PDB file of N, CA, C and O and ligand atoms in Angstrom:
ATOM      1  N   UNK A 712      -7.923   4.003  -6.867  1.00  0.00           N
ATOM      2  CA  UNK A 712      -7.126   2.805  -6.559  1.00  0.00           C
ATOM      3  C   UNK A 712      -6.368   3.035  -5.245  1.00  0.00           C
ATOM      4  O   UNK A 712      -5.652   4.037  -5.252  1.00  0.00           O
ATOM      5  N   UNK A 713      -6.380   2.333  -4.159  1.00  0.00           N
ATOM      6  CA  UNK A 713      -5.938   2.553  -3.284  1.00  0.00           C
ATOM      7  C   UNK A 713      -4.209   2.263  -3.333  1.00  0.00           C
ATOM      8  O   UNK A 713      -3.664   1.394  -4.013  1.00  0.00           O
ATOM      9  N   UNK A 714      -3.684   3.021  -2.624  1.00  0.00           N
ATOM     10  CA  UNK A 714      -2.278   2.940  -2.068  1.00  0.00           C
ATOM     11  C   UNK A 714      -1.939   1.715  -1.007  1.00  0.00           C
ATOM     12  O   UNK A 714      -2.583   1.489   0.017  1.00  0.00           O
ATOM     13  N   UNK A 715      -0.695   0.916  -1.512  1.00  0.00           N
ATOM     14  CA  UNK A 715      -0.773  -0.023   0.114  1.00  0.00           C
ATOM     15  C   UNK A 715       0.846   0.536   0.666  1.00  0.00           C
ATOM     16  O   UNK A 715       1.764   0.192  -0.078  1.00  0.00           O
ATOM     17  N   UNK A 716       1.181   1.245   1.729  1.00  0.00           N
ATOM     18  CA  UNK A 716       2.051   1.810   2.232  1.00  0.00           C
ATOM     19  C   UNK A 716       3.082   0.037   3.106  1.00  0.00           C
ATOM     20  O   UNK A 716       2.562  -0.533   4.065  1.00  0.00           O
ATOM     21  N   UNK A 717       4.066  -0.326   2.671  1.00  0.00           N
ATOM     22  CA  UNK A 717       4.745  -1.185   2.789  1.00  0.00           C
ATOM     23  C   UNK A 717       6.345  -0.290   3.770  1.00  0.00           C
ATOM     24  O   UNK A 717       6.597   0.910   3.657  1.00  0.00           O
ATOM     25  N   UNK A 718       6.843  -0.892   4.299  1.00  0.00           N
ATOM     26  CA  UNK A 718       8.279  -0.841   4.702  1.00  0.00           C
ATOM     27  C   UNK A 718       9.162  -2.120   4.682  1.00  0.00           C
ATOM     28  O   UNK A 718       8.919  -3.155   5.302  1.00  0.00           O
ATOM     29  N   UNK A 719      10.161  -1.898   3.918  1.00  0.00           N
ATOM     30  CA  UNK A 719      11.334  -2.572   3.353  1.00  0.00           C
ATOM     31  C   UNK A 719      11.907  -3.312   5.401  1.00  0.00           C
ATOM     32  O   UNK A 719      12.232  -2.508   6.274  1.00  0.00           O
ATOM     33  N   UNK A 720      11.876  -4.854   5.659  1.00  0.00           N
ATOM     34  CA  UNK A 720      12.384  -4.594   6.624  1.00  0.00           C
ATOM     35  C   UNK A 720      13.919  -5.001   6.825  1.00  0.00           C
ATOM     36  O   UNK A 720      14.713  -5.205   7.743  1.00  0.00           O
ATOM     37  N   UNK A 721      13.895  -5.000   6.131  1.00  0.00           N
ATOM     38  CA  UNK A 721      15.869  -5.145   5.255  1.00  0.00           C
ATOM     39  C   UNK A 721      16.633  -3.677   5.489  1.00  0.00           C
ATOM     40  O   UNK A 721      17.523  -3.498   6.321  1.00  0.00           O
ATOM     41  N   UNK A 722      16.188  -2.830   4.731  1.00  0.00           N
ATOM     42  CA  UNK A 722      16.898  -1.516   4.895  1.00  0.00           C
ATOM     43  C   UNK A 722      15.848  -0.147   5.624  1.00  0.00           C
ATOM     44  O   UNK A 722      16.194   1.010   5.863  1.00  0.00           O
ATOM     45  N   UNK A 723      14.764  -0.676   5.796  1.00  0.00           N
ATOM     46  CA  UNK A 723      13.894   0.043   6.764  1.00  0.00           C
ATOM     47  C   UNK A 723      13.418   1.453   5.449  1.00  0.00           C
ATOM     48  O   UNK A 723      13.467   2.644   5.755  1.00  0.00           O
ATOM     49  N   UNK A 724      13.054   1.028   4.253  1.00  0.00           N
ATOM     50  CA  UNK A 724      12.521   2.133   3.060  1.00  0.00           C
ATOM     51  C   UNK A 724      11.478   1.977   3.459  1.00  0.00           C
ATOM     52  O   UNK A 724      11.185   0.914   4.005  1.00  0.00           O
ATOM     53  N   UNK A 725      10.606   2.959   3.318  1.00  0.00           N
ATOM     54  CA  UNK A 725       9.261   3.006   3.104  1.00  0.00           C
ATOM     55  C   UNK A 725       8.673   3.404   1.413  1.00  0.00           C
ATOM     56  O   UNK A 725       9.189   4.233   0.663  1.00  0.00           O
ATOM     57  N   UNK A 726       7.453   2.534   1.118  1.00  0.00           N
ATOM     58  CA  UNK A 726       7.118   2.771  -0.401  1.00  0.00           C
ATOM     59  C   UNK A 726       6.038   2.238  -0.729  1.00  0.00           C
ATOM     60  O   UNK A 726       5.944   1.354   0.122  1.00  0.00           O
ATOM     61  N   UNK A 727       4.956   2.138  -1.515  1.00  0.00           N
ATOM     62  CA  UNK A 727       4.011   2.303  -1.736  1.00  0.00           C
ATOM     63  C   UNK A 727       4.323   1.693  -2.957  1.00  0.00           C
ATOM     64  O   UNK A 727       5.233   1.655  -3.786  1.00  0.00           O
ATOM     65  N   UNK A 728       3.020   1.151  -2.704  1.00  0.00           N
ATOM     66  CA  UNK A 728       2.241  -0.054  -3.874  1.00  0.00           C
ATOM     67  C   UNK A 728       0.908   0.451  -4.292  1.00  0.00           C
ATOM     68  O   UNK A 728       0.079   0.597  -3.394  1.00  0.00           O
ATOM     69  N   UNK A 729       0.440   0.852  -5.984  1.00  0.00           N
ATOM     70  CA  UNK A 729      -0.869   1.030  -5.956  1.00  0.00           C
ATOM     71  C   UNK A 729      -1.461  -0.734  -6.491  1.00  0.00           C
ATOM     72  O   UNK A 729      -0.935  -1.632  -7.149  1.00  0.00           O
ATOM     73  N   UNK A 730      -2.499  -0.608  -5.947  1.00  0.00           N
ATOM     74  CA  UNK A 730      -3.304  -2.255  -6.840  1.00  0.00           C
ATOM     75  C   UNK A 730      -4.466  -1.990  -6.405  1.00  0.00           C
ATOM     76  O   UNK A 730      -4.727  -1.422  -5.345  1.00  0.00           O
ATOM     77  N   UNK A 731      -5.262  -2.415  -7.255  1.00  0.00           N
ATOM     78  CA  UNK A 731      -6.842  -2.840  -7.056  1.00  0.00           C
ATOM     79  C   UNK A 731      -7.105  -3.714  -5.804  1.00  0.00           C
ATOM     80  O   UNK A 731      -6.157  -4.369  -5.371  1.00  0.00           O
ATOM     81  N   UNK A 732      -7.994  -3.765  -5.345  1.00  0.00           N
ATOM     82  CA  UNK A 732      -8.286  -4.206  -3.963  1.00  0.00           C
ATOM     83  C   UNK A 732      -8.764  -6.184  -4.544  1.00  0.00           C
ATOM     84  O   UNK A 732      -9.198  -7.071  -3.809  1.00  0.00           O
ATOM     85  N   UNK A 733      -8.452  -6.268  -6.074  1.00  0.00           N
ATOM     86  CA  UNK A 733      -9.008  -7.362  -6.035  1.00  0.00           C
ATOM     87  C   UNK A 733      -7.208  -7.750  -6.329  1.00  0.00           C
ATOM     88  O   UNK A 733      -6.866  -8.768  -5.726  1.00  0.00           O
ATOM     89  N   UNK A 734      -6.114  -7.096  -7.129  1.00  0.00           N
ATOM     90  CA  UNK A 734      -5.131  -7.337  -7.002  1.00  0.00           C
ATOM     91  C   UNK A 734      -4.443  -7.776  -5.614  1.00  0.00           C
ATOM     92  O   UNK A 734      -3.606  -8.674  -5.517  1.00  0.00           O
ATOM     93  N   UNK A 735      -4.961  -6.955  -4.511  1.00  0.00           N
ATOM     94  CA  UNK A 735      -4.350  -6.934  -3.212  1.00  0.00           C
ATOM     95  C   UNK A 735      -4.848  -8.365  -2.994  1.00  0.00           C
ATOM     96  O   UNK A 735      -3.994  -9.207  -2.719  1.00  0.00           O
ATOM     97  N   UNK A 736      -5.797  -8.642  -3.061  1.00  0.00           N
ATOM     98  CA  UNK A 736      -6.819  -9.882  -2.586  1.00  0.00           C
ATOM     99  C   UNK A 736      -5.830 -11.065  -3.249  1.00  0.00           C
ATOM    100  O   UNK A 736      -5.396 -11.988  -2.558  1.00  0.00           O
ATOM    101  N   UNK A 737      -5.615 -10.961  -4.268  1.00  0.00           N
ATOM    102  CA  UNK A 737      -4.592 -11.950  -5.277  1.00  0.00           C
ATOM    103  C   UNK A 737      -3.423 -11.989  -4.436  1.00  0.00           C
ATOM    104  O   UNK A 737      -2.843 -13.075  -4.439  1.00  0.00           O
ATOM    105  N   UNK A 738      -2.947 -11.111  -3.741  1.00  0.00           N
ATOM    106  CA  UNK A 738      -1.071 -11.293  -3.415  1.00  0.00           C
ATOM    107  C   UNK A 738      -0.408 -10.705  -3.913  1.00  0.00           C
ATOM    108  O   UNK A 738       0.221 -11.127  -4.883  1.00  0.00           O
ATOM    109  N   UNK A 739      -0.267  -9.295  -3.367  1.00  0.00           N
ATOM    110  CA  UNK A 739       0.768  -8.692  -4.186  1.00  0.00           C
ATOM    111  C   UNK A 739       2.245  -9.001  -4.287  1.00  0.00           C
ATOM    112  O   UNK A 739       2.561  -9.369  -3.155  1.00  0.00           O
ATOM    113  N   UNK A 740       3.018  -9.028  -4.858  1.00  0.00           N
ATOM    114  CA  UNK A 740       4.278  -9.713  -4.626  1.00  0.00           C
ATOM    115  C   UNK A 740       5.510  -8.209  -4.838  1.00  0.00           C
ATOM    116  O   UNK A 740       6.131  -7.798  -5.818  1.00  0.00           O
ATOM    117  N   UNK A 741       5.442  -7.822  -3.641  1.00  0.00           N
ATOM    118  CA  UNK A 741       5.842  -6.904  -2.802  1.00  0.00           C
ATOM    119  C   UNK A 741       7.112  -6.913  -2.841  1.00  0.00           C
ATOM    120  O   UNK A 741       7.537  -7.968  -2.372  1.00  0.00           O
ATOM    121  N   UNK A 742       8.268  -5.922  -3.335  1.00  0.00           N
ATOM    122  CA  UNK A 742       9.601  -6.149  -3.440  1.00  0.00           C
ATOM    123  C   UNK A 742      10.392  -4.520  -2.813  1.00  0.00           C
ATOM    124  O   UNK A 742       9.611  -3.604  -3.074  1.00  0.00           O
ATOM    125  N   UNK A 743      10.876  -4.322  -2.542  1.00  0.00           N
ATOM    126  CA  UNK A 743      11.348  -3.573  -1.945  1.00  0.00           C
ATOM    127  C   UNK A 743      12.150  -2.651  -3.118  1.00  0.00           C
ATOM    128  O   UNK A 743      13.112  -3.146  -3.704  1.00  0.00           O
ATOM    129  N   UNK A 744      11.727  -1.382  -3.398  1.00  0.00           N
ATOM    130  CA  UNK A 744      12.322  -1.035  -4.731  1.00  0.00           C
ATOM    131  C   UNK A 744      13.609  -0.549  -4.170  1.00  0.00           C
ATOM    132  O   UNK A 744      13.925   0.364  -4.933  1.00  0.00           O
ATOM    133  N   UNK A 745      14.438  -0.646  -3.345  1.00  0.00           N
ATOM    134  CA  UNK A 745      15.434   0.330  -2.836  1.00  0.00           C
ATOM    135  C   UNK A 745      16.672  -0.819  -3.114  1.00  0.00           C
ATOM    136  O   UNK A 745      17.720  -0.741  -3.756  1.00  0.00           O
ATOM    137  N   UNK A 746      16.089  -1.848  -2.374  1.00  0.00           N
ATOM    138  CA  UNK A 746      17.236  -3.220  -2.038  1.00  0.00           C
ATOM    139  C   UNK A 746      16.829  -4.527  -2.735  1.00  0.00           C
ATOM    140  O   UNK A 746      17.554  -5.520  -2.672  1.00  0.00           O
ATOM    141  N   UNK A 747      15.810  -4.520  -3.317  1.00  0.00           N
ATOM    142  CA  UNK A 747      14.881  -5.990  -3.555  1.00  0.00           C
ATOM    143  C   UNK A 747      14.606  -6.739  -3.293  1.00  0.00           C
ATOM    144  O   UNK A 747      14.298  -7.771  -3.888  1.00  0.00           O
ATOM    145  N   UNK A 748      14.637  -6.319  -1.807  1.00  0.00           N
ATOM    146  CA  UNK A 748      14.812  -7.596  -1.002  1.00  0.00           C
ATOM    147  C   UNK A 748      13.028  -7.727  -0.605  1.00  0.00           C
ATOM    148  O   UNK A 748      12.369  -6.748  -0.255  1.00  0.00           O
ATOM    149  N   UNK A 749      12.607  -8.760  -0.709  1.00  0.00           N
ATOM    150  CA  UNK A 749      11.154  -9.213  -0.571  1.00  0.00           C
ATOM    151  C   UNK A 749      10.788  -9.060   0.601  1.00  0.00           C
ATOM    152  O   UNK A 749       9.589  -9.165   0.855  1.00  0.00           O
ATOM    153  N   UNK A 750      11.772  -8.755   1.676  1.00  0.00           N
ATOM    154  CA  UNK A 750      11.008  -9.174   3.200  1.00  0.00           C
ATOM    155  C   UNK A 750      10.648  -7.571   3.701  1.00  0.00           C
ATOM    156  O   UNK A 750      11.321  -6.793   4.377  1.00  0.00           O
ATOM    157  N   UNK A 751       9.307  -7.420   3.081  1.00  0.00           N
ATOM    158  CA  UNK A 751       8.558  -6.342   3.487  1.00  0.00           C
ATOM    159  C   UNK A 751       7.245  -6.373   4.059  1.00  0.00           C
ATOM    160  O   UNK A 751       6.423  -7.203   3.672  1.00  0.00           O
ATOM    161  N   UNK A 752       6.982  -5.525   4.959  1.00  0.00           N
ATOM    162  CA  UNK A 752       5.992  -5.635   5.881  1.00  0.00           C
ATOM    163  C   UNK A 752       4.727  -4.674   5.292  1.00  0.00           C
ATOM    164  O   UNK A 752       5.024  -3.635   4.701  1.00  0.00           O
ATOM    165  N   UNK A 753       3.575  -4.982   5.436  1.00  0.00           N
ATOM    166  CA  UNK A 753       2.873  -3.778   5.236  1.00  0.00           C
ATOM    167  C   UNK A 753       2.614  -3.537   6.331  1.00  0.00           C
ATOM    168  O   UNK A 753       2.778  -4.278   7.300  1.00  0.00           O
ATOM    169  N   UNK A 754       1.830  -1.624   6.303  1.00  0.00           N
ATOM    170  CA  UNK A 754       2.196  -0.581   7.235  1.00  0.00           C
ATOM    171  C   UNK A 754       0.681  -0.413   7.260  1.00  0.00           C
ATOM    172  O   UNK A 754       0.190   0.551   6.673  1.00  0.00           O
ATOM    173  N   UNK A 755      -0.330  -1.562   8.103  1.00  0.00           N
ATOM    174  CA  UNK A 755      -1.497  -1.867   8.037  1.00  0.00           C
ATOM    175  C   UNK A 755      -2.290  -0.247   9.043  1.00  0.00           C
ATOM    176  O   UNK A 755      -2.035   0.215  10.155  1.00  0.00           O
ATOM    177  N   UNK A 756      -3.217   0.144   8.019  1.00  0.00           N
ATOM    178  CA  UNK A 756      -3.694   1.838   8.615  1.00  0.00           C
ATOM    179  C   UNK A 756      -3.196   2.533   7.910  1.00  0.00           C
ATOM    180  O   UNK A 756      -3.108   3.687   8.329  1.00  0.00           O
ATOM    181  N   UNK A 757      -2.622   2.258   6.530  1.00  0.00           N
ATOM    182  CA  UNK A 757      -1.973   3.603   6.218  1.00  0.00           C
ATOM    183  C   UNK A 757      -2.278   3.470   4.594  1.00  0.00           C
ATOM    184  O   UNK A 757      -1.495   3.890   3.742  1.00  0.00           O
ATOM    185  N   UNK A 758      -3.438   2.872   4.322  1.00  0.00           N
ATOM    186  CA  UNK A 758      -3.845   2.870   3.131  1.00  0.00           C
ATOM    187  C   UNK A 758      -4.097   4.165   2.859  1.00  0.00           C
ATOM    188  O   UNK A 758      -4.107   4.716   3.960  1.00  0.00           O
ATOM    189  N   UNK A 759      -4.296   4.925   2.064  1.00  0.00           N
ATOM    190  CA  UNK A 759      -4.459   6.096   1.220  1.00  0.00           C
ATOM    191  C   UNK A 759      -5.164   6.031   0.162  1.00  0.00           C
ATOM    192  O   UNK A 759      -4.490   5.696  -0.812  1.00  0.00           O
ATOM    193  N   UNK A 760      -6.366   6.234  -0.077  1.00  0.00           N
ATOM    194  CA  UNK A 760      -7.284   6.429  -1.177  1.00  0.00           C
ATOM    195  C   UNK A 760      -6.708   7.552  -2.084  1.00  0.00           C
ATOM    196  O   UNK A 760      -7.194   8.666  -1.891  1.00  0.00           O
ATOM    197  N   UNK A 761      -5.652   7.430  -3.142  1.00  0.00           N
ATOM    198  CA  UNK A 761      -5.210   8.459  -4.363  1.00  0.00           C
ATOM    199  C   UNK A 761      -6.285   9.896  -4.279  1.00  0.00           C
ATOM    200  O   UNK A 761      -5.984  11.001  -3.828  1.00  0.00           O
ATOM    201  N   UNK A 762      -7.336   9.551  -4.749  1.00  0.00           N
ATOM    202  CA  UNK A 762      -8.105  11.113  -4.893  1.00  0.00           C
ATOM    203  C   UNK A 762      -8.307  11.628  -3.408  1.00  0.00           C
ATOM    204  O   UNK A 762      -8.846  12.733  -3.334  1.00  0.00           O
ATOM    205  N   UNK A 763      -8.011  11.094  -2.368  1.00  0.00           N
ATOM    206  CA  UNK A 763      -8.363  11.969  -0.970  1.00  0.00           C
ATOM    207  C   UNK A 763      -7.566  12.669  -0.960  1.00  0.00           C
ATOM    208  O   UNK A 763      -6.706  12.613  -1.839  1.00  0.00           O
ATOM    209  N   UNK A 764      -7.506  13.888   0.319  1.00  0.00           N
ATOM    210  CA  UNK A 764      -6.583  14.291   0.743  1.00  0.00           C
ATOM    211  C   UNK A 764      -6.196  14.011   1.989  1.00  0.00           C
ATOM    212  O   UNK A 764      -6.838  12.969   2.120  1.00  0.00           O
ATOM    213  N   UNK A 765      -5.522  14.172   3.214  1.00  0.00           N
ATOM    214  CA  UNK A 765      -5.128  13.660   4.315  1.00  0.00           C
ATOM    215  C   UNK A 765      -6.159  12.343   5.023  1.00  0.00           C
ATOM    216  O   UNK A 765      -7.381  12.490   5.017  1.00  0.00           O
ATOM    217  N   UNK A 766      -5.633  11.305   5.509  1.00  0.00           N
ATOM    218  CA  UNK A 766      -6.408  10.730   6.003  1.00  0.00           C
ATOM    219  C   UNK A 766      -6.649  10.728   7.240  1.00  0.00           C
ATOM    220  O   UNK A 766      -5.778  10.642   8.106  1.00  0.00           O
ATOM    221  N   UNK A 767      -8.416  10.865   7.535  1.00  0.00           N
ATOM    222  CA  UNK A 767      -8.628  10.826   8.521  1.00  0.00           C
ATOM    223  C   UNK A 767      -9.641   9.185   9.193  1.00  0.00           C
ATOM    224  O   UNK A 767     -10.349   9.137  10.199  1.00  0.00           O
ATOM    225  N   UNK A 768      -9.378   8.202   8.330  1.00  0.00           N
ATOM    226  CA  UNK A 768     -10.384   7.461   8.460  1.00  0.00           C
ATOM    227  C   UNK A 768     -11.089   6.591   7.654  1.00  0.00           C
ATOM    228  O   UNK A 768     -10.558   5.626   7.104  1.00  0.00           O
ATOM    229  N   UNK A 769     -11.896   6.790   7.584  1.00  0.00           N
ATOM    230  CA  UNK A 769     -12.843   5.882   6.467  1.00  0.00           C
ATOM    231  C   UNK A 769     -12.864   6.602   4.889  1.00  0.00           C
ATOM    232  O   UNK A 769     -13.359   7.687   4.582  1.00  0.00           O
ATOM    233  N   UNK A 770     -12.164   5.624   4.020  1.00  0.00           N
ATOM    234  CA  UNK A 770     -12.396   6.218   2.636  1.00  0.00           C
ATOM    235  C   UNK A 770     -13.605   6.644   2.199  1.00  0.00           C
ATOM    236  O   UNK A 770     -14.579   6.250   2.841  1.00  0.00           O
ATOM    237  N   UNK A 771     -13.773   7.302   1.332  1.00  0.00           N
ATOM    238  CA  UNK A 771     -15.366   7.834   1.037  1.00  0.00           C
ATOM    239  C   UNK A 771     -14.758   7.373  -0.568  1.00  0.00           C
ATOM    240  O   UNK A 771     -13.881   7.685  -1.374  1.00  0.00           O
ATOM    241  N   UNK A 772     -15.785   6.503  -0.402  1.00  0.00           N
ATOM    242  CA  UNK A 772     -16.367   6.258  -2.043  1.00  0.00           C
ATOM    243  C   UNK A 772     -18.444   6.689  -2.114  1.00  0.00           C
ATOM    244  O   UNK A 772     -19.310   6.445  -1.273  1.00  0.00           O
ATOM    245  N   UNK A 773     -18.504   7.069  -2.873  1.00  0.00           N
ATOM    246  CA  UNK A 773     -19.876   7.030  -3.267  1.00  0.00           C
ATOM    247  C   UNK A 773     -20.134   5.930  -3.816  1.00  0.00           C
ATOM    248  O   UNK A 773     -19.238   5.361  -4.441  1.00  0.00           O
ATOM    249  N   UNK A 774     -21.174   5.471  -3.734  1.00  0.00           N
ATOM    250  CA  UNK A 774     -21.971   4.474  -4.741  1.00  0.00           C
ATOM    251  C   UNK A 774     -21.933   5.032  -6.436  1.00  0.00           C
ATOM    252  O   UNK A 774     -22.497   6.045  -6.848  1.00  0.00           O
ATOM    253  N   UNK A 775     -21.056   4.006  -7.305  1.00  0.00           N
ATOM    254  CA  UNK A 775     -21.188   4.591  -8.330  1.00  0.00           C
ATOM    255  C   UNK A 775     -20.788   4.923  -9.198  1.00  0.00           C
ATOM    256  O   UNK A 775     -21.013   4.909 -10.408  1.00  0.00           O
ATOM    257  N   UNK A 776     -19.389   5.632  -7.797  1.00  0.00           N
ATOM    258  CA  UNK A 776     -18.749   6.787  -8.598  1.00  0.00           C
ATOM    259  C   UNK A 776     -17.448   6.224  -9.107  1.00  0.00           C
ATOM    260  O   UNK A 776     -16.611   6.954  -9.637  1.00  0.00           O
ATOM    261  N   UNK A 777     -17.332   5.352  -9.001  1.00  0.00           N
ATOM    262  CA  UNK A 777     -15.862   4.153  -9.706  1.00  0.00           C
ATOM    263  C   UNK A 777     -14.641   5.067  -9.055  1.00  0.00           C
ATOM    264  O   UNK A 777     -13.797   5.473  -9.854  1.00  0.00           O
ATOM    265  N   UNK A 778     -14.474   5.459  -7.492  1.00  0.00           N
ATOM    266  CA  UNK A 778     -13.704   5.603  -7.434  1.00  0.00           C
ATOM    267  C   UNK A 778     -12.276   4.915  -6.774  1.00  0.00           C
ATOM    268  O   UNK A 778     -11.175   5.421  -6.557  1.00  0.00           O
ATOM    269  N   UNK A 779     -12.793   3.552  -6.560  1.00  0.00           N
ATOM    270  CA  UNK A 779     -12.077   2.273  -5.806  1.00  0.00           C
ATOM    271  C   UNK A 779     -12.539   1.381  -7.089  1.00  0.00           C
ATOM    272  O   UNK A 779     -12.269   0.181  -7.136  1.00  0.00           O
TER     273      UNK A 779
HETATM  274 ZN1   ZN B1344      14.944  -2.555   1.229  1.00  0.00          ZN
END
């Protein structure tokens, strides 16, 4: 499940959202866990595939392998 890396632009937090890419597709309704304040930006490039380790790029899923 991918990570969506968000920043709070109210108090400038950074924090992370996991959702399904069909959740993301829906609208995530993105709240700022620090302040609650809704007006958050996502931090577009900085998705994070959970089972990778550092990113360099293109997620690697296999065909198959249910890992997205
Ligand atoms: Zn905030």
């Amino acid at each position: 499940m991918p990570t969506y890396q968000y920043r709070c632009t109210n108090c400038e937090h950074d924090f992370a959202l996991k959702a399904t890419v069909a959740e993301y597709d829906d609208g995530l309704d993105a709240t700022c866990p620090k302040c609650g304040s809704d007006e958050v930006k996502r931090r577009i490039g900085d998705i994070m595939i959970s089972s990778g380790s550092s990113g360099d790029g293109a997620p690697r899923c296999t065909p198959g392998g249910g890992c997205c």
